[in-house]
Amino acid sequence: MQKNWWKESVVYQIYPRSFFDSNGDGIGDIRGIIKKLDYLEKLGVDVIWLSPVYESPNDDNGYDISDYQKIMDEFGTMDDLDELITDIHARGMKIIMDLVVNHTSDEHEWFKQARKSKNNPYRDYYIWRPGKNGKEPNNWRSNFGGSAWEYDPVTDEYYLHLFSKKQPDLNWENPKLRKEIYKMMTWWLDKGIDGFRMDVINFISKAPGLPDGKVMPGEIYASGSQYYRNGPRIHEFLQEMHEQVLSKYDVMTVGEMPGVDVEEAKKYTNPERKELNMVFTFEHMSLDSGPYGKWDLKPLRLIDLKKNLTKWQNGLNGIGWNSLYWNNHDQPRIVSRFGDDKEYRVESAKMLATCLHMLQGTPYIYQGEEIGMTNICFDSIEDYRDIETLNFYREKVIEGNEDPEQVMESIYAKSRDNARTPFQWSDKPQAGFTTGKPWIQVNQNYNEINANQAIEDPNSIFHYYRKLIQLRKQYPIIIYGDYQLLLPEHEQVFAYLRTYKGQKLLVITNFSKENIPFKFPEDIPFYANELLISNYKIDGDNFQIFTLKPYEARVYLGV
Ligand code: NOJ
């Protein structure tokens, strides 16, 4: 297998709005990030992924960009960003930026021009259609609720927006638009950044004719996603982007790809095809959702999670490369989701980290995960800020007359704001995030859960993450080893073996709050030499038959 720096790295995602506010306006900013680089260096991460900092009217917190080459006022200036890049590099770390090119903001100059007239030179940068029988051009649903089309009276046509109506989709069929995007990417790479995380990049090619989708019982709109996820020209577009831009630099790329499966991911990440390095799959993040999508809550079955991660581990091994994540700015906090954020918060956060970081792939840590930050439960919908959450509430409770309590249950479990409350730095007011009034409330548990406390406590989740990161640097088996699932039918234990150049690594994790008897399978040869890491004190070196404590995790190195 080819060795690459991005396979050997650990990535840390910063959501700038909620990381650290340096000027007291209640909003995190770039100078705030610069101030916290010591913290990230101490943690030991290699690459920082910055969620969008570009100019934006903030309909979707920066994922609606009005100028790709300017910095949002609230976040600082281009000089601040240049300083951040220099400081990150001076510490031997790298920085990747978010690339959001499925859509722009409706306040982007291209769209302002495009909507003026049907023959404006920018018209074809976007996707316009006349209405059908006085209605939208097709029945697709926006990912943020309602129709995916917005009527524009100026030219009597509709434009497509797979997200909010302030996020019109770009028309990748237009070679001129593609050229502009490549030019902009080149400008950023010449600035010295080390790669891109590409927002919903597998949505950029839409099926010709934009056919109607199938409407589920009780719904008004169809998902339509089969006509734009991994669409007909997607691989062609990515290969062109690679040839025109990416191939000229030693950078890392990861494509966010809702609806990608292993077979498609092999194509996206096989280096011979010259597309991307990694994709973010959503499959393991949808195992606790029912057929109606993320808000349709369903308990996770560990067997499903093991089956899914195993499929990805074995599927990409030797062909492409996995990204490993539990969290990001769109997902609820993992310790609240698959762990126990009360009695066993520390144990379960460490267990989940062990299970993920010992897999084959590049691990991603989302800000606050390394101190075990938890979901929030605001009393009132008024306290939520996320457009997806607010639209869902409006559609179900205000327009749909559904039971608000039940809708709030879904919001507590799945709202993106769970991940977006301010980073908890200390037990000072507002968790030390700001001296002003934060744009979204802090989680009130910051007195116990904060970075200062975590740094001081040698047994904290923070120090456990540090150790996981250091082990990866020390043992190539963690990066490159093959993977084999053990005990596939076990309902509480996720155990697997890694193998590399005559060495073996045994990972055992208990996903339950019960004491669970563990028995290593007799037919598999393994001899443990050394316990590399565990989240409880362990007496003796018996890995064969023992009782796992609640959320226990152990990693043995052996042969
Ligand atoms: C995925 C991003 O992660 C999410 O935050 C955003 O709302 C959508 N793409 C639209 O850009």
Coordinates of N, CA and C in Angstrom, one line a residue, residues 71-154:
I71 N -13.0 37.2 3.4 CA -13.2 36.6 4.7 C -14.5 37.3 5.3
M72 N -15.3 36.5 6.0 CA -16.4 37.1 6.7 C -16.0 38.1 7.7
D73 N -16.6 39.3 7.8 CA -16.2 40.3 8.7 C -16.2 39.8 10.1
E74 N -17.2 39.1 10.5 CA -17.3 38.6 11.9 C -16.1 37.8 12.3
F75 N -15.4 37.1 11.3 CA -14.3 36.2 11.6 C -13.0 36.9 11.5
G76 N -12.9 38.1 10.9 CA -11.6 38.8 10.8 C -11.3 39.2 9.4
T77 N -10.0 39.2 9.1 CA -9.6 39.7 7.8 C -8.7 38.6 7.1
M78 N -8.4 38.9 5.8 CA -7.5 38.0 5.1 C -6.1 38.0 5.7
D79 N -5.7 39.1 6.3 CA -4.4 39.1 7.0 C -4.4 38.2 8.2
D80 N -5.6 38.1 8.9 CA -5.7 37.2 10.0 C -5.5 35.8 9.5
L81 N -6.2 35.5 8.4 CA -6.1 34.1 7.9 C -4.7 33.8 7.4
D82 N -4.0 34.7 6.8 CA -2.7 34.5 6.3 C -1.8 34.2 7.6
E83 N -2.0 34.9 8.6 CA -1.2 34.7 9.8 C -1.5 33.3 10.4
L84 N -2.8 32.9 10.4 CA -3.2 31.6 10.9 C -2.5 30.5 10.1
I85 N -2.5 30.6 8.8 CA -1.8 29.6 7.9 C -0.3 29.6 8.3
T86 N 0.3 30.7 8.4 CA 1.8 30.8 8.7 C 2.0 30.1 10.1
D87 N 1.2 30.4 11.1 CA 1.4 29.9 12.4 C 1.2 28.4 12.5
I88 N 0.2 27.9 11.7 CA -0.1 26.5 11.7 C 1.1 25.8 11.1
H89 N 1.6 26.3 10.0 CA 2.8 25.7 9.3 C 4.0 25.8 10.2
A90 N 4.2 26.9 10.9 CA 5.4 27.0 11.8 C 5.4 25.9 12.8
R91 N 4.3 25.4 13.2 CA 4.2 24.4 14.2 C 4.2 23.0 13.6
G92 N 4.5 22.9 12.3 CA 4.6 21.6 11.7 C 3.2 21.0 11.4
M93 N 2.2 21.8 11.5 CA 0.8 21.3 11.2 C 0.4 21.8 9.8
K94 N -0.7 21.2 9.3 CA -1.3 21.6 8.0 C -2.7 22.1 8.2
I95 N -3.2 22.8 7.2 CA -4.5 23.4 7.2 C -5.3 23.0 5.9
I96 N -6.5 22.5 6.1 CA -7.4 22.4 4.9 C -8.6 23.2 5.1
M97 N -9.1 23.7 4.0 CA -10.3 24.6 4.0 C -11.5 23.9 3.4
D98 N -12.7 24.4 3.8 CA -13.9 23.9 3.3 C -14.1 24.5 1.9
L99 N -14.5 23.6 1.0 CA -14.8 24.0 -0.4 C -16.3 23.8 -0.7
V100 N -17.0 24.9 -0.8 CA -18.5 24.7 -0.9 C -18.9 25.2 -2.3
V101 N -18.9 24.2 -3.3 CA -19.1 24.6 -4.7 C -20.3 23.8 -5.3
N102 N -21.1 23.2 -4.5 CA -22.4 22.7 -5.1 C -23.4 23.9 -5.2
H103 N -23.2 24.9 -4.4 CA -24.0 26.1 -4.4 C -23.3 27.3 -3.9
T104 N -23.8 28.5 -4.2 CA -23.3 29.7 -3.5 C -24.4 30.3 -2.7
S105 N -24.1 31.5 -2.2 CA -25.2 32.3 -1.6 C -26.0 32.9 -2.7
D106 N -27.2 33.3 -2.5 CA -28.0 34.1 -3.5 C -27.4 35.5 -3.5
E107 N -26.6 35.8 -2.5 CA -26.0 37.2 -2.5 C -24.6 37.2 -3.2
H108 N -24.2 36.1 -3.8 CA -23.0 36.0 -4.6 C -23.2 36.8 -5.8
E109 N -22.1 37.6 -6.3 CA -22.3 38.4 -7.5 C -22.8 37.6 -8.7
W110 N -22.3 36.4 -8.8 CA -22.8 35.5 -10.0 C -24.3 35.4 -10.0
F111 N -24.8 35.2 -8.8 CA -26.3 34.9 -8.7 C -27.1 36.2 -8.9
K112 N -26.5 37.3 -8.4 CA -27.1 38.6 -8.5 C -27.3 38.9 -10.0
Q113 N -26.2 38.7 -10.8 CA -26.2 38.9 -12.2 C -27.2 37.9 -12.8
A114 N -27.1 36.6 -12.5 CA -27.9 35.6 -13.1 C -29.4 35.8 -13.1
R115 N -29.8 36.4 -12.0 CA -31.3 36.5 -11.8 C -31.8 37.7 -12.6
K116 N -30.9 38.6 -13.1 CA -31.3 39.8 -13.8 C -32.1 39.5 -15.1
S117 N -31.6 38.6 -15.9 CA -32.3 38.3 -17.2 C -31.9 37.0 -17.7
K118 N -32.7 36.4 -18.6 CA -32.4 35.1 -19.1 C -31.2 35.1 -20.0
N119 N -30.8 36.2 -20.5 CA -29.6 36.2 -21.3 C -28.4 36.9 -20.7
N120 N -28.4 37.0 -19.4 CA -27.3 37.5 -18.6 C -26.1 36.5 -18.8
P121 N -24.9 36.9 -19.0 CA -23.8 35.9 -19.1 C -23.6 35.0 -17.9
Y122 N -24.2 35.3 -16.8 CA -24.0 34.4 -15.6 C -25.3 33.5 -15.4
R123 N -26.3 33.7 -16.3 CA -27.5 32.9 -16.1 C -27.2 31.4 -16.0
D124 N -26.4 30.9 -16.9 CA -26.1 29.5 -16.9 C -25.1 29.0 -15.8
Y125 N -24.8 29.9 -14.9 CA -24.0 29.4 -13.8 C -24.9 28.7 -12.8
Y126 N -26.2 28.9 -12.9 CA -27.1 28.3 -12.0 C -28.1 27.4 -12.8
I127 N -29.1 26.8 -12.1 CA -30.0 25.8 -12.7 C -31.4 26.4 -12.7
W128 N -31.8 26.9 -13.9 CA -33.1 27.6 -14.0 C -34.1 26.8 -14.9
R129 N -35.3 26.7 -14.5 CA -36.3 26.0 -15.3 C -37.7 26.8 -15.2
P130 N -38.5 26.7 -16.3 CA -39.8 27.3 -16.2 C -40.7 26.4 -15.4
G131 N -41.8 26.9 -14.8 CA -42.7 26.0 -14.0 C -43.4 25.0 -14.9
K132 N -44.0 24.0 -14.2 CA -44.7 23.0 -14.9 C -46.2 23.0 -14.4
N133 N -47.1 23.3 -15.3 CA -48.5 23.5 -15.0 C -48.7 24.4 -13.8
G134 N -48.0 25.5 -13.8 CA -48.2 26.5 -12.7 C -47.5 26.1 -11.4
K135 N -46.7 25.0 -11.5 CA -46.1 24.5 -10.2 C -44.5 24.4 -10.4
E136 N -43.8 23.9 -9.4 CA -42.4 23.8 -9.5 C -42.0 22.8 -10.7
P137 N -40.8 23.0 -11.2 CA -40.4 22.2 -12.4 C -40.3 20.7 -12.1
N138 N -40.0 20.3 -10.8 CA -40.2 18.9 -10.4 C -40.5 18.8 -9.0
N139 N -40.6 17.5 -8.4 CA -41.1 17.4 -7.1 C -40.0 17.2 -6.0
W140 N -38.8 17.6 -6.3 CA -37.7 17.3 -5.4 C -37.9 18.2 -4.1
R141 N -37.5 17.6 -3.0 CA -37.5 18.2 -1.7 C -36.2 18.8 -1.4
S142 N -36.1 20.0 -0.8 CA -34.9 20.6 -0.4 C -34.4 19.8 0.9
N143 N -33.1 19.7 1.0 CA -32.6 19.0 2.2 C -32.9 19.7 3.5
F144 N -33.3 21.0 3.4 CA -33.7 21.7 4.6 C -35.3 21.9 4.6
G145 N -36.0 21.0 3.9 CA -37.5 21.1 3.9 C -38.1 21.9 2.8
G146 N -39.3 21.6 2.5 CA -40.0 22.3 1.4 C -39.5 21.9 0.0
S147 N -40.0 22.7 -1.0 CA -39.6 22.4 -2.4 C -38.1 22.8 -2.6
A148 N -37.5 22.1 -3.5 CA -36.1 22.5 -3.8 C -36.0 23.6 -4.9
W149 N -37.2 24.2 -5.2 CA -37.2 25.2 -6.2 C -37.8 26.5 -5.7
E150 N -37.2 27.6 -6.1 CA -37.8 28.9 -5.7 C -38.1 29.7 -7.0
Y151 N -39.3 30.3 -7.0 CA -39.8 31.0 -8.1 C -39.2 32.4 -8.1
D152 N -38.7 32.9 -9.2 CA -38.1 34.2 -9.3 C -38.9 35.1 -10.3
P153 N -39.7 36.0 -9.8 CA -40.7 36.8 -10.7 C -40.0 37.6 -11.7
V154 N -38.7 38.0 -11.5 CA -38.0 38.8 -12.5 C -38.0 38.2 -13.8

